[in-house]
């Protein structure tokens, strides 16, 4: 299982698709995990490199006990994961709490985004 240690969390992620394709990051909704996107990922892989992950406290990712989980923290997790995987710019799609993280990214890190979908 691939994990990425970032700041206060250990995030599980899946990265599927050909290296030369543009990256799309999918952020799941509250109470679910990366598997929420299985059907969409299958359709996107022929066109994109698809990065899915379990947000902190969800699925196989850790939830730091001494750190408050805020929308800003979730958005920073996306940026830290992208940095660790050497992804400069990416399309982003978030649903529910993932969409809230996407809104933060749109306001505070628009230079990192090629496209933003808030579902």
PDB file of C-alpha atoms in Angstrom:
ATOM      1  CA  UNK A   1       0.000   0.000   0.000  1.00  0.00           C
ATOM      2  CA  UNK A   2       1.482   3.387  -0.946  1.00  0.00           C
ATOM      3  CA  UNK A   3       1.582   5.919   1.855  1.00  0.00           C
ATOM      4  CA  UNK A   4       2.917   9.438   1.997  1.00  0.00           C
ATOM      5  CA  UNK A   5       4.068  10.991   5.266  1.00  0.00           C
ATOM      6  CA  UNK A   6       3.106  14.660   5.268  1.00  0.00           C
ATOM      7  CA  UNK A   7       3.270  17.057   8.178  1.00  0.00           C
ATOM      8  CA  UNK A   8       0.998  15.552  10.822  1.00  0.00           C
ATOM      9  CA  UNK A   9      -0.645  12.805   8.764  1.00  0.00           C
ATOM     10  CA  UNK A  10       0.101   9.588   6.927  1.00  0.00           C
ATOM     11  CA  UNK A  11      -1.984   9.481   3.757  1.00  0.00           C
ATOM     12  CA  UNK A  12      -2.849   6.413   1.728  1.00  0.00           C
ATOM     13  CA  UNK A  13      -3.051   7.109  -1.998  1.00  0.00           C
ATOM     14  CA  UNK A  14      -3.552   5.455  -5.388  1.00  0.00           C
ATOM     15  CA  UNK A  15      -2.001   6.864  -8.536  1.00  0.00           C
ATOM     16  CA  UNK A  16      -3.234   5.214 -11.742  1.00  0.00           C
ATOM     17  CA  UNK A  17      -2.593   5.927 -15.398  1.00  0.00           C
ATOM     18  CA  UNK A  18       0.245   6.707 -17.749  1.00  0.00           C
ATOM     19  CA  UNK A  19       2.981   9.054 -16.516  1.00  0.00           C
ATOM     20  CA  UNK A  20       2.692  11.372 -19.516  1.00  0.00           C
ATOM     21  CA  UNK A  21      -1.009  12.116 -18.976  1.00  0.00           C
ATOM     22  CA  UNK A  22      -2.238  15.222 -17.134  1.00  0.00           C
ATOM     23  CA  UNK A  23      -3.058  14.644 -13.459  1.00  0.00           C
ATOM     24  CA  UNK A  24      -6.513  14.838 -11.928  1.00  0.00           C
ATOM     25  CA  UNK A  25      -6.865  14.644  -8.131  1.00  0.00           C
ATOM     26  CA  UNK A  26     -10.119  13.230  -6.741  1.00  0.00           C
ATOM     27  CA  UNK A  27     -11.050  14.111  -3.136  1.00  0.00           C
ATOM     28  CA  UNK A  28     -13.834  12.042  -1.581  1.00  0.00           C
ATOM     29  CA  UNK A  29     -16.728  13.112   0.625  1.00  0.00           C
ATOM     30  CA  UNK A  30     -16.981  13.003   4.402  1.00  0.00           C
ATOM     31  CA  UNK A  31     -17.074   9.508   5.885  1.00  0.00           C
ATOM     32  CA  UNK A  32     -15.931   7.699   2.730  1.00  0.00           C
ATOM     33  CA  UNK A  33     -12.538   6.953   1.190  1.00  0.00           C
ATOM     34  CA  UNK A  34     -10.806   6.954  -2.195  1.00  0.00           C
ATOM     35  CA  UNK A  35     -12.869   3.949  -3.363  1.00  0.00           C
ATOM     36  CA  UNK A  36     -15.840   6.282  -3.723  1.00  0.00           C
ATOM     37  CA  UNK A  37     -14.282   7.258  -7.078  1.00  0.00           C
ATOM     38  CA  UNK A  38     -13.697   3.729  -8.466  1.00  0.00           C
ATOM     39  CA  UNK A  39     -16.171   4.014 -11.349  1.00  0.00           C
ATOM     40  CA  UNK A  40     -15.045   7.512 -12.324  1.00  0.00           C
ATOM     41  CA  UNK A  41     -11.362   6.595 -12.066  1.00  0.00           C
ATOM     42  CA  UNK A  42     -11.884   3.713 -14.495  1.00  0.00           C
ATOM     43  CA  UNK A  43     -13.388   6.137 -17.024  1.00  0.00           C
ATOM     44  CA  UNK A  44     -10.705   8.793 -16.467  1.00  0.00           C
ATOM     45  CA  UNK A  45      -7.572   6.599 -16.607  1.00  0.00           C
ATOM     46  CA  UNK A  46      -7.462   6.464 -20.435  1.00  0.00           C
ATOM     47  CA  UNK A  47      -7.211  10.268 -20.454  1.00  0.00           C
ATOM     48  CA  UNK A  48      -5.576  11.265 -17.147  1.00  0.00           C
ATOM     49  CA  UNK A  49      -3.220  10.133 -14.459  1.00  0.00           C
ATOM     50  CA  UNK A  50      -5.690   9.755 -11.595  1.00  0.00           C
ATOM     51  CA  UNK A  51      -4.620  10.478  -8.018  1.00  0.00           C
ATOM     52  CA  UNK A  52      -7.021   9.335  -5.323  1.00  0.00           C
ATOM     53  CA  UNK A  53      -6.273   9.324  -1.628  1.00  0.00           C
ATOM     54  CA  UNK A  54      -7.889   8.793   1.756  1.00  0.00           C
ATOM     55  CA  UNK A  55      -8.212  12.134   3.530  1.00  0.00           C
ATOM     56  CA  UNK A  56      -6.837  12.282   7.055  1.00  0.00           C
ATOM     57  CA  UNK A  57      -8.994  10.262   9.415  1.00  0.00           C
ATOM     58  CA  UNK A  58     -10.610   8.311   6.577  1.00  0.00           C
ATOM     59  CA  UNK A  59      -9.885   4.870   5.161  1.00  0.00           C
ATOM     60  CA  UNK A  60      -6.251   3.876   5.631  1.00  0.00           C
ATOM     61  CA  UNK A  61      -5.007   7.411   6.396  1.00  0.00           C
ATOM     62  CA  UNK A  62      -4.159   8.495   9.919  1.00  0.00           C
ATOM     63  CA  UNK A  63      -5.921  11.154  11.947  1.00  0.00           C
ATOM     64  CA  UNK A  64      -3.440  13.148  14.037  1.00  0.00           C
ATOM     65  CA  UNK A  65      -4.721  13.303  17.606  1.00  0.00           C
ATOM     66  CA  UNK A  66      -3.102  16.629  18.469  1.00  0.00           C
ATOM     67  CA  UNK A  67      -4.012  18.483  15.258  1.00  0.00           C
ATOM     68  CA  UNK A  68      -7.354  20.028  14.394  1.00  0.00           C
ATOM     69  CA  UNK A  69      -8.688  18.881  11.042  1.00  0.00           C
ATOM     70  CA  UNK A  70      -9.850  21.958   9.183  1.00  0.00           C
ATOM     71  CA  UNK A  71     -10.707  22.584   5.543  1.00  0.00           C
ATOM     72  CA  UNK A  72      -7.390  24.421   5.274  1.00  0.00           C
ATOM     73  CA  UNK A  73      -5.554  21.377   6.672  1.00  0.00           C
ATOM     74  CA  UNK A  74      -7.288  19.084   4.168  1.00  0.00           C
ATOM     75  CA  UNK A  75      -6.334  21.422   1.306  1.00  0.00           C
ATOM     76  CA  UNK A  76      -2.745  21.586   2.551  1.00  0.00           C
ATOM     77  CA  UNK A  77      -2.723  17.781   2.562  1.00  0.00           C
ATOM     78  CA  UNK A  78      -3.594  17.852  -1.152  1.00  0.00           C
ATOM     79  CA  UNK A  79      -0.757  20.279  -1.870  1.00  0.00           C
ATOM     80  CA  UNK A  80       1.717  18.330   0.275  1.00  0.00           C
ATOM     81  CA  UNK A  81       0.780  15.064  -1.415  1.00  0.00           C
ATOM     82  CA  UNK A  82       1.164  16.693  -4.837  1.00  0.00           C
ATOM     83  CA  UNK A  83       4.553  18.101  -3.807  1.00  0.00           C
ATOM     84  CA  UNK A  84       5.739  14.725  -2.524  1.00  0.00           C
ATOM     85  CA  UNK A  85       4.720  13.126  -5.825  1.00  0.00           C
ATOM     86  CA  UNK A  86       6.330  15.987  -7.809  1.00  0.00           C
ATOM     87  CA  UNK A  87       3.083  17.240  -9.323  1.00  0.00           C
ATOM     88  CA  UNK A  88       3.233  20.965 -10.057  1.00  0.00           C
ATOM     89  CA  UNK A  89      -0.228  21.499 -11.545  1.00  0.00           C
ATOM     90  CA  UNK A  90      -3.319  19.330 -11.556  1.00  0.00           C
ATOM     91  CA  UNK A  91      -7.033  19.266 -12.185  1.00  0.00           C
ATOM     92  CA  UNK A  92      -9.024  18.818  -8.985  1.00  0.00           C
ATOM     93  CA  UNK A  93     -12.463  17.355  -8.348  1.00  0.00           C
ATOM     94  CA  UNK A  94     -13.917  17.263  -4.854  1.00  0.00           C
ATOM     95  CA  UNK A  95     -17.260  16.136  -3.518  1.00  0.00           C
ATOM     96  CA  UNK A  96     -18.754  17.338  -0.225  1.00  0.00           C
ATOM     97  CA  UNK A  97     -15.854  18.037   2.141  1.00  0.00           C
ATOM     98  CA  UNK A  98     -13.547  17.398  -0.830  1.00  0.00           C
ATOM     99  CA  UNK A  99     -15.354  20.218  -2.629  1.00  0.00           C
ATOM    100  CA  UNK A 100     -14.764  22.475   0.353  1.00  0.00           C
ATOM    101  CA  UNK A 101     -11.041  21.676   0.179  1.00  0.00           C
ATOM    102  CA  UNK A 102     -11.255  22.467  -3.538  1.00  0.00           C
ATOM    103  CA  UNK A 103     -12.746  25.872  -2.799  1.00  0.00           C
ATOM    104  CA  UNK A 104      -9.823  26.624  -0.490  1.00  0.00           C
ATOM    105  CA  UNK A 105      -7.407  25.548  -3.231  1.00  0.00           C
ATOM    106  CA  UNK A 106      -9.211  27.743  -5.759  1.00  0.00           C
ATOM    107  CA  UNK A 107      -8.827  30.792  -3.533  1.00  0.00           C
ATOM    108  CA  UNK A 108      -5.384  30.182  -2.027  1.00  0.00           C
ATOM    109  CA  UNK A 109      -3.512  28.091  -4.624  1.00  0.00           C
ATOM    110  CA  UNK A 110      -5.069  28.780  -8.038  1.00  0.00           C
ATOM    111  CA  UNK A 111      -1.640  28.624  -9.691  1.00  0.00           C
ATOM    112  CA  UNK A 112      -1.523  24.890  -8.875  1.00  0.00           C
ATOM    113  CA  UNK A 113      -4.847  24.126 -10.596  1.00  0.00           C
ATOM    114  CA  UNK A 114      -5.530  23.518 -14.266  1.00  0.00           C
ATOM    115  CA  UNK A 115      -9.237  22.898 -13.635  1.00  0.00           C
ATOM    116  CA  UNK A 116     -11.486  22.887 -10.581  1.00  0.00           C
ATOM    117  CA  UNK A 117     -14.675  20.829 -10.263  1.00  0.00           C
ATOM    118  CA  UNK A 118     -16.770  21.243  -7.121  1.00  0.00           C
ATOM    119  CA  UNK A 119     -19.308  18.443  -6.967  1.00  0.00           C
TER     120      UNK A 119
END
